[in-house]
Phi, psi and omega in degrees: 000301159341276180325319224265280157353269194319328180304328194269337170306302160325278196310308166335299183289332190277314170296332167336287198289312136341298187288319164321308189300315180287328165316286192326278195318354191271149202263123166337171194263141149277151180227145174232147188226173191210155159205229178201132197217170155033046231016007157263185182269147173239104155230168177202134195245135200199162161298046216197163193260346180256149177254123229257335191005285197301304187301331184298328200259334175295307189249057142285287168335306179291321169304301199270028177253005185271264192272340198275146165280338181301324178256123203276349165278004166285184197268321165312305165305325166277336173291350176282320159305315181084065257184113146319085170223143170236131186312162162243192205292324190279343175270314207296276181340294171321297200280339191256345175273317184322271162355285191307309183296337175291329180271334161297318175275026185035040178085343155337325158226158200175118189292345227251003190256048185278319163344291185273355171266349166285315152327315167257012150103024183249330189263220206258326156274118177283127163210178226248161146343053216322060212312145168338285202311319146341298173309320188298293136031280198275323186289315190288353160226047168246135179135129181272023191255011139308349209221152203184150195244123191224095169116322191124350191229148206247130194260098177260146166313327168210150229254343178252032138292135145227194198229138158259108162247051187279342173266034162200031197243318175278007178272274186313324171287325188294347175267311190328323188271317145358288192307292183327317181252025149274292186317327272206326158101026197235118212296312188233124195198160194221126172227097166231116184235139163059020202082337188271137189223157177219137171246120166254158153058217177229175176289192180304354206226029174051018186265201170295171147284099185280107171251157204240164002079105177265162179271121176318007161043182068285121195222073165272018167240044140070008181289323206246131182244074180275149189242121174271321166210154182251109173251133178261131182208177198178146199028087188199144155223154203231132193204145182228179178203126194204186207245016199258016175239289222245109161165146188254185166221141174214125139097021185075030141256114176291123192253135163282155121313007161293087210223125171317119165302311184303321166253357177075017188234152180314134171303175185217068192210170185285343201261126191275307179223162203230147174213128198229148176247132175202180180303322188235170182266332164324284195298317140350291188265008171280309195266357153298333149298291167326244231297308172314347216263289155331315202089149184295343184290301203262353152267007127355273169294333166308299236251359159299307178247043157216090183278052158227009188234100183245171208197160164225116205238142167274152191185168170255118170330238192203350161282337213079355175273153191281105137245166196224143207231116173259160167270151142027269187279335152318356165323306201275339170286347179279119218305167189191100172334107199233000000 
């Protein structure tokens, strides 16, 4: 009767010790959570049994104590101020890739062309309507070969430069929040703040990640969300950029938000939206800014002799018709209806 007893104690302790394995081991729930971060929506859907919100939102926060020109107690800001400050790792990171992507895109992006775009009434400062000699003006203290990091603290050639990196700072939170639920240990996620994404792993539906291409529009209250292509992707980041929200008319001429650093005036050109696929979302969202800048021909050729950079460019015909152009390998991303 003993034996008998201890046997079921056993067997009892053995199933046990199963079900536990199998509970621990059953693959978490997806959980998606959403807010408003850098004046846009943020969501990200991710794997894990814990709810990261909170922690998710601290280095949002943080970030934007960092980078936003909108909060006059960022770090960015006060360099803008010419404010003794040395920066920290999240402005250093930003501010030194920023540098780079300039000199890859021959200036084509450039933290440093915030002057003129507050000028034509696009940026964190409203300013009237610019005349040439403004412009001209504004250009001598534009170019991103001004400005320069010793230390931790950033040296401008003259004190009323300044920098803006909003067209690479939401790109870069989205690899932060990215990094965070690596560090975190979480396999499969999606970080989309403002359209810019970092994809892991796979969705809910053990696939691909489906991201949609909005159809260029003219939309500047963001109402109408037409999808022009779905690209399916995974460990990638993604960012697009167009002149088809944020942009005015004046005198029946349209002005973009979009502004040549070389000549300091809004582009003019066929090409509507840029859309880059890349290792990181930083870099995403920097060279779709650079290529509206360029125009589709020479971003084109960028993107011919940088085969780790692939894109989807939207454009207008010579008709007016919406056509759309990928590169080569940007192909495979694209979703094909079954």
């Amino acid at each position: 009767m003993k034996s008998k007893k201890s046997f079921l104690w056993l067997a009892f302790l053995i199933l046990a010790s199963i079900w536990i394995l199998v509970r621990k081991n059953r693959e978490a729930d997806y959980k998606s959570i959403t807010g408003l971060i850098f004046g846009t929506v943020y969501n990200i859907t991710y794997q894990d049994r814990n709810d990261l919100k909170p922690e998710i939102e601290a280095e949002l926060k943080r970030f934007d104590q960092s980078l936003s020109t909108f909060n006059d107690s960022s770090i960015i800001s006060r360099i803008n101020r010419n404010e003794d400050v040395v920066a920290d790792s999240l402005f250093l990171n930003c501010f030194n890739r920023s540098l780079e992507i300039s000199r890859e895109t021959e200036g084509a992006f450039d933290i440093t062309v915030a002057p003129l775009v507050n000028a034509w009434g696009f940026g964190f400062k409203k300013g009237n309507f610019p005349d040439s000699c403004t412009i001209d003006s504004l250009l001598q203290i534009t170019g991103f070969r001004k400005v320069e990091q010793r230390e931790g603290k950033i040296i401008k050639q003259d004190p009323r430069v300044m920098l803006d990196c909003s067209a690479i700072a939401k790109g870069y939170a989205v690899d932060v929040i990215a990094d965070f639920l690596n560090r975190k240990g979480i396999k499969n996620f999606i970080v989309d703040i403002g359209g810019e994404v970092v994809v892991k792993g796979k969705n809910p539906k053990n696939g691909l990640w489906r991201v949609g291409i909005n159809k260029p529009i003219d939309d500047s209250l963001s109402a109408k969300q037409e999808i022009q292509t779905i690209l399916e992707l995974t460990d990638l980041g993604m960012a697009t950029s167009g002149n088809y929200r944020n942009y005015y008319y004046k005198d029946k001429k349209k002005y973009t938000h979009t502004i040549d650093p070389l000549t300091g005036n809004p582009v003019q050109h066929s090409l509507l939206s840029s859309t880059v696929v890349a290792k990181d979302c930083m870099t995403a969202d920097a060279l779709a800014t650079a290529f509206m800048v360029m125009g589709l021909e020479k971003a084109m050729v960028f993107c011919q002799t940088h085969p780790a950079i692939e894109a989807c460019f939207i454009y207008s015909d010579e008709n007016g018709e919406l056509k759309t152009h990928f590169t080569e390998g940007m192909k495979k991303f694209v979703s094909v209806a079954k």
